[in-house]
Coordinates of C-alpha atoms in Angstrom, one line a residue:
X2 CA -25.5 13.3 2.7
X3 CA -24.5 11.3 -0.3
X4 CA -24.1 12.7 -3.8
X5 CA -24.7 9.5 -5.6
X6 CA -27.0 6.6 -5.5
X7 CA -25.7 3.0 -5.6
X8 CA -28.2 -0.6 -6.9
X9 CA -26.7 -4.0 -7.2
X10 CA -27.9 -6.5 -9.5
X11 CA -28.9 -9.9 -9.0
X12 CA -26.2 -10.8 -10.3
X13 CA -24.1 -8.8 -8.4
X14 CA -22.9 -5.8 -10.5
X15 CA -23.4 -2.8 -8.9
X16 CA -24.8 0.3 -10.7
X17 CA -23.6 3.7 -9.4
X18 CA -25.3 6.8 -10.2
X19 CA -23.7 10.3 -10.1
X20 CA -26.4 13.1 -11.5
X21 CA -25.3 16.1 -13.6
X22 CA -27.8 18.6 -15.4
X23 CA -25.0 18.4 -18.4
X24 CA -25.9 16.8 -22.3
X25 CA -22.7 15.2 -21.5
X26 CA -22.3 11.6 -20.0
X27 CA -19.4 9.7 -18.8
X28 CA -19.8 6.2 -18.3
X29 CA -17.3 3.5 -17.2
X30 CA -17.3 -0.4 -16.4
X31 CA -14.6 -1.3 -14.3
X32 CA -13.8 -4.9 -13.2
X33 CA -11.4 -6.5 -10.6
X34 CA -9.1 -8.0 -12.9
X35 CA -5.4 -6.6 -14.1
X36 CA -2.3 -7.6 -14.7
X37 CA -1.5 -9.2 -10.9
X38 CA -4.0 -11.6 -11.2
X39 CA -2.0 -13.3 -14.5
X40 CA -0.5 -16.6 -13.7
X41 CA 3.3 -17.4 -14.1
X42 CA 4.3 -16.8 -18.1
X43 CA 0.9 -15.1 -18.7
X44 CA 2.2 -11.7 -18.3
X45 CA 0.4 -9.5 -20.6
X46 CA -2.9 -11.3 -20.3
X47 CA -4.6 -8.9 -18.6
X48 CA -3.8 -6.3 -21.1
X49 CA -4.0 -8.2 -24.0
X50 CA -7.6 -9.4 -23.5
X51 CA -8.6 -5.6 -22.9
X52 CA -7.3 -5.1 -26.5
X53 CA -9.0 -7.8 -27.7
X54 CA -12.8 -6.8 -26.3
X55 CA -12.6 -3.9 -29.0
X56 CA -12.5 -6.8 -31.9
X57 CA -15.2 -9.5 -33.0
X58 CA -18.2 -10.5 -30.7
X59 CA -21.1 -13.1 -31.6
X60 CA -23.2 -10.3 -33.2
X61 CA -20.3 -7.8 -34.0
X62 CA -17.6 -7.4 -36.6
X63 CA -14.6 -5.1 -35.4
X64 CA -15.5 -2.5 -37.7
X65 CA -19.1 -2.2 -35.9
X66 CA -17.6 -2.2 -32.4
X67 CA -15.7 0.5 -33.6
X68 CA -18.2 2.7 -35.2
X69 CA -21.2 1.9 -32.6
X70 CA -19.6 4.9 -30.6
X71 CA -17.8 6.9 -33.1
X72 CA -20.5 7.3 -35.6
X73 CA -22.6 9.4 -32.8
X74 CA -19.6 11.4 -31.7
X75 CA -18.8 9.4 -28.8
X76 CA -15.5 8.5 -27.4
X77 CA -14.7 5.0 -26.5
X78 CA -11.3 3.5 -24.7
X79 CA -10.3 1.4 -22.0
X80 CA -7.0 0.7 -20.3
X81 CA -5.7 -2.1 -17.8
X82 CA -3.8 -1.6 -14.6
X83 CA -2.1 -3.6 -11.7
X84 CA -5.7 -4.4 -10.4
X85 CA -8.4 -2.9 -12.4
X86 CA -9.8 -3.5 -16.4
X87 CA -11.6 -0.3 -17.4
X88 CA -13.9 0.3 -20.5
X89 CA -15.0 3.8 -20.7
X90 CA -17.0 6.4 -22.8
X91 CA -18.5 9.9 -23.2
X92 CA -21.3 10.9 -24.9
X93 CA -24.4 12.7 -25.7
X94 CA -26.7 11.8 -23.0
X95 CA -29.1 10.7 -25.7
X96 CA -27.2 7.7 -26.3
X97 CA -26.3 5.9 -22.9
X98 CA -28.8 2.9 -24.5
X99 CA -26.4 2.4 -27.0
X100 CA -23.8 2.5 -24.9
X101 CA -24.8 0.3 -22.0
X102 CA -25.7 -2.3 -25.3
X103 CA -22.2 -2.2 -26.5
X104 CA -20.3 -2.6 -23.5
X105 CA -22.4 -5.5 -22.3
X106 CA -21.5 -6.7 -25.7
X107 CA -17.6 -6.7 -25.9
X108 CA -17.4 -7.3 -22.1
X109 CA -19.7 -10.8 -22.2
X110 CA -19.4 -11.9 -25.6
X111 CA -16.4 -11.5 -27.5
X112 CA -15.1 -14.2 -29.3
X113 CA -11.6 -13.7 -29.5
X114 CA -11.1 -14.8 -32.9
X115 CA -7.5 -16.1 -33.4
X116 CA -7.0 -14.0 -36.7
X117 CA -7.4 -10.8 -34.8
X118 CA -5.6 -12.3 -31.9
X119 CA -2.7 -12.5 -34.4
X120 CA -2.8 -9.1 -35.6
X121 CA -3.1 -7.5 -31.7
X122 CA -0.4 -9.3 -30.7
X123 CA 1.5 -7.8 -33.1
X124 CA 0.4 -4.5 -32.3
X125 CA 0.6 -4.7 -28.4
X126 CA 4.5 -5.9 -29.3
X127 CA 5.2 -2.7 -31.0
X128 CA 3.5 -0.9 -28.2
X129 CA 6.3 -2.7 -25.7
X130 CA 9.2 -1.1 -28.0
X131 CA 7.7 2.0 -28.1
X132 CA 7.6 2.2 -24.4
X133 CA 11.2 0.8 -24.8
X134 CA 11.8 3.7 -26.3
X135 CA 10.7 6.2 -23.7
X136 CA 13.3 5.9 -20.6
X137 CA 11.2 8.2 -18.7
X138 CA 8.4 5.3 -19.0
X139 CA 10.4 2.4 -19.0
X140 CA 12.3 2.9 -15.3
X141 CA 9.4 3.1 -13.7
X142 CA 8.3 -0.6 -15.0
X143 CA 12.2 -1.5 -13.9
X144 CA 11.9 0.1 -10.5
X145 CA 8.8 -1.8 -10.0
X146 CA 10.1 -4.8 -10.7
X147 CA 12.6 -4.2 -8.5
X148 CA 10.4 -3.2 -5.9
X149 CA 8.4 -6.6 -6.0
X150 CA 10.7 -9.0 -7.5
X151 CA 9.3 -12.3 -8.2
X152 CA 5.9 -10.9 -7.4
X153 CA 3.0 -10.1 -10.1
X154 CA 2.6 -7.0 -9.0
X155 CA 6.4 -6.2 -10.3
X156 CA 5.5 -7.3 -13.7
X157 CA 5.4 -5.4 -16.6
X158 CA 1.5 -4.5 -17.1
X159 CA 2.3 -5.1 -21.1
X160 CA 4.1 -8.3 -20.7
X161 CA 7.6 -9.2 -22.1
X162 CA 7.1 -10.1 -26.1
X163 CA 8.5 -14.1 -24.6
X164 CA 4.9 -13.8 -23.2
X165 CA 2.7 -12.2 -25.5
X166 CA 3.9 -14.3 -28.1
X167 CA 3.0 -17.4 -26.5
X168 CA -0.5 -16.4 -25.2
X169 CA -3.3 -18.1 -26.8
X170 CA -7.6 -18.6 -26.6
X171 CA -7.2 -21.1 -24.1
X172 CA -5.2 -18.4 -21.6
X173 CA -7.8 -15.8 -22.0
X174 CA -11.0 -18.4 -21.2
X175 CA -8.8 -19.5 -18.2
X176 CA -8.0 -16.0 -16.9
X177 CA -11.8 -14.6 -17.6
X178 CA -13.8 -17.5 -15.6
X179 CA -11.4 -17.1 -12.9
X180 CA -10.9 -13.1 -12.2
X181 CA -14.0 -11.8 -13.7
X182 CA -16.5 -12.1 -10.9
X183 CA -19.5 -9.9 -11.4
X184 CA -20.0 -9.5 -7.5
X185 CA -16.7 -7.2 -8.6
X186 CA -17.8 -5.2 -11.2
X187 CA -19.3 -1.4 -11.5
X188 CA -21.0 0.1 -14.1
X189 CA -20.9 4.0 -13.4
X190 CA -22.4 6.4 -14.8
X191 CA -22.5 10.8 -14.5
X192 CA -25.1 12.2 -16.0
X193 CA -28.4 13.8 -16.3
X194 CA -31.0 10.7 -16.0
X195 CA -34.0 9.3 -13.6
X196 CA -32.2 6.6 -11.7
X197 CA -35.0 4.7 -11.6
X198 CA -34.9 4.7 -15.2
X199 CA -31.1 4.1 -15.7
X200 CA -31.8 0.9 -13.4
X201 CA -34.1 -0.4 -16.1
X202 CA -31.8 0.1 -18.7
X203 CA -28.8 -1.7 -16.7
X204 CA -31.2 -4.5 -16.1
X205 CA -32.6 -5.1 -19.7
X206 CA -28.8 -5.6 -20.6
X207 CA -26.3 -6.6 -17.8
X208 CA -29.0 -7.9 -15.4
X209 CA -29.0 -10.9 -18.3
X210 CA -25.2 -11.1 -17.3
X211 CA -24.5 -15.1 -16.1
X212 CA -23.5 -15.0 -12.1
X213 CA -19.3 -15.9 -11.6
X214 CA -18.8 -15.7 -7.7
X215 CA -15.1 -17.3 -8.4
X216 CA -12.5 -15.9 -6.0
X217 CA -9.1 -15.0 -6.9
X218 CA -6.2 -15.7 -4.6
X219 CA -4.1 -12.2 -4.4
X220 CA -1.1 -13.2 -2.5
X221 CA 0.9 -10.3 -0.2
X222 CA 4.1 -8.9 -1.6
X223 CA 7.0 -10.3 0.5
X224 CA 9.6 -8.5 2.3
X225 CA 12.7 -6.2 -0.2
X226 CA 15.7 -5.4 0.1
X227 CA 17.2 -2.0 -0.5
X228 CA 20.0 -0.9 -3.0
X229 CA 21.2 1.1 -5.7
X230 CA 21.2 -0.5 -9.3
X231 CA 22.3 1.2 -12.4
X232 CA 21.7 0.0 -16.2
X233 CA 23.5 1.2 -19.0
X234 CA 21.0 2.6 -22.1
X235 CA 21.5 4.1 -25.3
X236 CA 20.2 7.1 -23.8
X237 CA 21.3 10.9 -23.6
X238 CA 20.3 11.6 -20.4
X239 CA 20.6 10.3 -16.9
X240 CA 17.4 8.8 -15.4
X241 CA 16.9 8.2 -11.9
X242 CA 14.3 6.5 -9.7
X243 CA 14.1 6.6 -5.7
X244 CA 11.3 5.2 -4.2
X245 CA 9.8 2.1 -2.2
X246 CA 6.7 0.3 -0.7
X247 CA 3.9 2.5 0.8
X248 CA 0.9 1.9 2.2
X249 CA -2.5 -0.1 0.9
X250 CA -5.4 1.8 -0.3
X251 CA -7.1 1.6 2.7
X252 CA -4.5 2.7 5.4
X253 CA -5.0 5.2 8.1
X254 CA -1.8 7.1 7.0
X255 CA -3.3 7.3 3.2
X256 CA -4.4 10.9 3.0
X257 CA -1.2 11.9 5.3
X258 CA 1.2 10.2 2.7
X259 CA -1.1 11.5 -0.1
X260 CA -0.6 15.2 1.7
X261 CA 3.2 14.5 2.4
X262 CA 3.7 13.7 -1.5
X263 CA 1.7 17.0 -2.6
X264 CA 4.5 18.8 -0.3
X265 CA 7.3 17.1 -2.0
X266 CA 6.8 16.8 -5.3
X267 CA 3.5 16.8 -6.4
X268 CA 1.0 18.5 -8.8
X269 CA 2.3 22.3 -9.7
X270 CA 5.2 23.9 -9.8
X271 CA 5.5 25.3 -5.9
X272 CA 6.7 21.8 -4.3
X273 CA 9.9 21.4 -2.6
X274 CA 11.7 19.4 -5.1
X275 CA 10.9 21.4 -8.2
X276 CA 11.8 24.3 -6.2
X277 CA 15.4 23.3 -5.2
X278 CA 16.1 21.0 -8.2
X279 CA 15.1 22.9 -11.1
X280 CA 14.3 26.8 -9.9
X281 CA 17.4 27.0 -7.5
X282 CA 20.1 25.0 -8.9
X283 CA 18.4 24.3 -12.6
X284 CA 19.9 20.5 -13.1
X285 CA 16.7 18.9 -14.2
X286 CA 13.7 19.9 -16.4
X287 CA 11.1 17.3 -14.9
X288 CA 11.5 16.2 -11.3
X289 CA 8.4 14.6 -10.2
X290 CA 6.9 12.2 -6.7
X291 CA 4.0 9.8 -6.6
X292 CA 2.0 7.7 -4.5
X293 CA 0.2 4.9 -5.8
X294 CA -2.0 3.1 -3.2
X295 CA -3.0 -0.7 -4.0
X296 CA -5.2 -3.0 -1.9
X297 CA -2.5 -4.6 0.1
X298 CA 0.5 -2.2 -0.5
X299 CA 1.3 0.7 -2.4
X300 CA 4.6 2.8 -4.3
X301 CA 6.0 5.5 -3.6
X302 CA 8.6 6.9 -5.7
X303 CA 10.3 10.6 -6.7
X304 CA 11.7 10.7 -10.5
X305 CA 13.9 13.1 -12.4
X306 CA 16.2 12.7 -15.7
X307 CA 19.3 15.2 -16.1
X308 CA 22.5 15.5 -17.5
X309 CA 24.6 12.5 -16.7
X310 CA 27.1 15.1 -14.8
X311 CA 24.2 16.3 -12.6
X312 CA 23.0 13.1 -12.0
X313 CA 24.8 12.8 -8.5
X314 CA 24.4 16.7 -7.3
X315 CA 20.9 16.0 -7.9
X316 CA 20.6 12.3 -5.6
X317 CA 22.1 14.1 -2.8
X318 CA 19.5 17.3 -3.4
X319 CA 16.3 14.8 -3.4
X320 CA 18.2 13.1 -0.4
X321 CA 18.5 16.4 1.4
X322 CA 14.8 17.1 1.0
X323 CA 13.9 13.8 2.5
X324 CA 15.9 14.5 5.8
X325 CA 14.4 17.6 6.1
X326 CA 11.0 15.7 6.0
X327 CA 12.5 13.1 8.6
X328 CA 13.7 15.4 10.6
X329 CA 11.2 18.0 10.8
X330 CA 8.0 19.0 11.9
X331 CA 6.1 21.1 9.4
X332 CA 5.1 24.7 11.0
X333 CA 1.2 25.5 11.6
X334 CA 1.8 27.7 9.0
X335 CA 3.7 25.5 6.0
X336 CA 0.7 22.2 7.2
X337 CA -2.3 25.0 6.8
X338 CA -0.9 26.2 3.2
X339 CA 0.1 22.8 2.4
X340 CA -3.8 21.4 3.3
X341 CA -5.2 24.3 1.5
X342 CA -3.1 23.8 -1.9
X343 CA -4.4 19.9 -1.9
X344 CA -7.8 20.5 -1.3
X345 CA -8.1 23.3 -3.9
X346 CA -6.4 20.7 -6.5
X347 CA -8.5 17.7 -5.5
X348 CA -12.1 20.1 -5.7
X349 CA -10.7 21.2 -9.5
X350 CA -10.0 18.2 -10.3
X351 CA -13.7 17.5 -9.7
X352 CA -13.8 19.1 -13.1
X353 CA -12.7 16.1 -15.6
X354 CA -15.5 14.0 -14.9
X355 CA -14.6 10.6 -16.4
X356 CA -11.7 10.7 -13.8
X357 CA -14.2 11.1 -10.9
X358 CA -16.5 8.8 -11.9
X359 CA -13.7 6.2 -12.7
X360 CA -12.2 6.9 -8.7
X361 CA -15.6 6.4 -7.7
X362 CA -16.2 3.3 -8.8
X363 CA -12.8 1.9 -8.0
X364 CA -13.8 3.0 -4.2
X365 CA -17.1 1.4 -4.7
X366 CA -15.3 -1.8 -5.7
X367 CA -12.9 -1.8 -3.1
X368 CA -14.6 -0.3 -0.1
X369 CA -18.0 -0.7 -1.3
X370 CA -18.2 2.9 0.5
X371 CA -17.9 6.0 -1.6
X372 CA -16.4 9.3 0.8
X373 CA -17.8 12.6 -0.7
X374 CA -15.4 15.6 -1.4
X375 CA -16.2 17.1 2.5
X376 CA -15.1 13.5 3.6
X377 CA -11.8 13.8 1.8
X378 CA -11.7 17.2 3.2
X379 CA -12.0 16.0 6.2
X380 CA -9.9 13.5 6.5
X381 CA -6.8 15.8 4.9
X382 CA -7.8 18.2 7.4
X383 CA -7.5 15.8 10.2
X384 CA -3.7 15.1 9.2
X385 CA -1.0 16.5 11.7
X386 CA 2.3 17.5 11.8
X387 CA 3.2 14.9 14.0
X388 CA 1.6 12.4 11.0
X389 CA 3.1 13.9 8.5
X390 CA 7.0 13.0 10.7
X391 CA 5.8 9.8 11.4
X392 CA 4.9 9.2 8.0
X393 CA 8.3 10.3 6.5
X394 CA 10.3 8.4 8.7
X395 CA 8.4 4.9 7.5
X396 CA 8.2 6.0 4.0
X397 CA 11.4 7.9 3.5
X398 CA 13.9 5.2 5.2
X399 CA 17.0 4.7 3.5
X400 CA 16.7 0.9 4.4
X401 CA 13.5 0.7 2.6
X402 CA 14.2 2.2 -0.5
X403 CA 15.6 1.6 -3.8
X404 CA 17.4 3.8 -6.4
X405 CA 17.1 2.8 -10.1
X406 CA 19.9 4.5 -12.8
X407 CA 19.2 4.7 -16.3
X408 CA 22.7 5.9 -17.6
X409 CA 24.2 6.7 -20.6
X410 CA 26.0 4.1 -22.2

């Protein structure tokens, strides 16, 4: 039994439904279109159009954008990744109209005047050398370009300020008639409303939405290479990346990977790594791992920073915790504890709404299928041991994977 309800425009954008008896609503519109989907020298694009949606439209001025929201207590933001462009927004239920007439507004007719294109630009170049600034940020942009070098999907979601410099009106008309095809768009909304009457508000403003059915041309990440690069930074610390490809978003070994990475180094303080690397031998404060699934691949990678004289006690440690993965089965005991822990994380993370309604509609775009929590359960559930060793010797091969330094100079 599903827990939503789902209606697709004639133009193609698909409404998704999510009831809650709360005064609170969180609403998102999410389109397939982000930062691999820029052509060659465009890098940035993506993200720099996002910015841009919040400024002048043909019947806006910024400062309205800004306060449409705002001045009734709502909070409006957006954000651009390797695939997606999301607009979001929570509010009082009593003002979804408002809403739903603003974002059809700076999604359909901005105007992208150049004066305010000049003053993002300068801001989205100050947000580069902040993340600059950040090591802990920075590496993973470096590993990822090392992980897919000469590919989009290895480029820096925020562009290099070579690029943003040089974008212009005529990039951002080009990039939005090609990627923003409203047979792949989702507006998403939790909240305590008739659907029937939600519909008719979606159709009174994006049902006028003009039809694109243009198809972008997302080419498969070649083959990499592994190795072991270090970069000298006028940083305190040591920081360290290990990591490599992993599996698309809709691979059979997802939710065993997702598992495996929950047992490594994943949410909470109990996983392995934090255990041996900070609890037991207390060389680094933050030692994290993460999966990232994307439609035709996906990253997996374990971080840490530490002293620059821990640096390689630590390598070996992460190291040893991957062998033991490689090597050995998980007991009945250690897989039932380990399904239990994820399962109890993934149903409290229920909780922060806007984040389940935004994974929603990302599996609505790219399945057009949404699994319910007992489907998830399920599927974690069905994981085995013998999954979990296959899946570490694929994901955890030394021939696969790449090690990224950020030293002190």
């Amino acid at each position: 039994m599903t827990d939503h309800q789902i209606h697709t425009l004639s133009n193609g954008i698909k409404i998704l439904f999510k009831h809650s008896p709360s005064p609170i609503t969180h609403c998102c519109f999410l389109l397939n279109a982000g930062s691999r989907d820029e052509l060659p020298g465009k890098e940035g694009l993506a993200h720099f159009i996002e910015h841009l949606l919040f400024k002048e439209t043909d019947r806006r001025s910024t400062p309205q954008i800004l306060n449409r929201l705002e001045l009734v207590g709502a909070d409006l933001n957006a954000y651009t990744t390797k695939e997606y462009t999301c607009i979001h927004a929570s509010l009082l239920k009593q003002h979804l109209e408002r809403t739903i007439d603003l974002f059809e507004d700076i999604l359909f007719h901005s105007t992208f005047p150049p004066d305010e294109m000049e003053k993002e630009r300068g801001v989205i170049l100050d947000e580069i050398s902040s993340y600059l600034d950040q090591p802990e940020e920075a590496i993973q942009d470096d590993f990822e370009e090392y992980l897919f070098k000469g590919h989009p999907i290895g480029n820096n979601i925020l562009g290099t300020p070579e690029s943003v410099a040089a974008l212009n009106g005529a990039d951002i008309k080009q990039f939005t008639t090609a990627n923003n095809n409203t047979h792949q768009m989702v507006f998403a909304v939790y909240g305590d409303y008739d659907f029937k009457k939600l519909i008719k508000l979606c159709e009174k403003y994006f049902g006028r939405v003009a039809e694109n059915i243009s198809q972008k041309n997302r080419v498969m990440p070649g083959p990499i290479s592994h190795g072991i690069y270090a970069l000298q930074k006028p940083i305190s610390q040591t920081h360290c990346i290990i990591g490599g490809r992993a599996y698309p978003s809709a691979h059979k070994n997802k939710y065993g990977l997702l598992l495996l990475n929950n047992v490594l180094g994943g949410m909470g303080m109990s996983n392995r790594l934090n255990l041996e690397i900070r609890e037991k031998h207390g060389i680094a404060y933050t030692i994290e791992s993460n999966y990232t699934s994307l439609t035709d691949t996906g990253i997996f990678s374990i971080y840490f920073g530490t002293d620059a004289g821990k640096a390689d006690k630590a390598l070996k440690l992460v190291h040893k915790e991957l062998k033991k993965l490689r090597d050995n089965k998980l007991g009945a005991v250690q897989l039932k504890q380990a399904k239990e822990k994820f399962i109890g994380q993934i149903a409290l993370a229920e909780e922060n709404r806007m984040s389940l309604i935004i994974s929603m509609a990302k599996s609505l775009l790219d399945f057009n299928h949404i699994d319910t929590l007992e489907d998830i359960f399920s599927k974690i559930n069905a994981v085995t041991a013998e999954d979990l060793l296959e899946i570490s010797n694929q994901i955890f091969d030394n021939d696969r994977m790449i090690t990224l330094l950020f030293e002190p100079k």
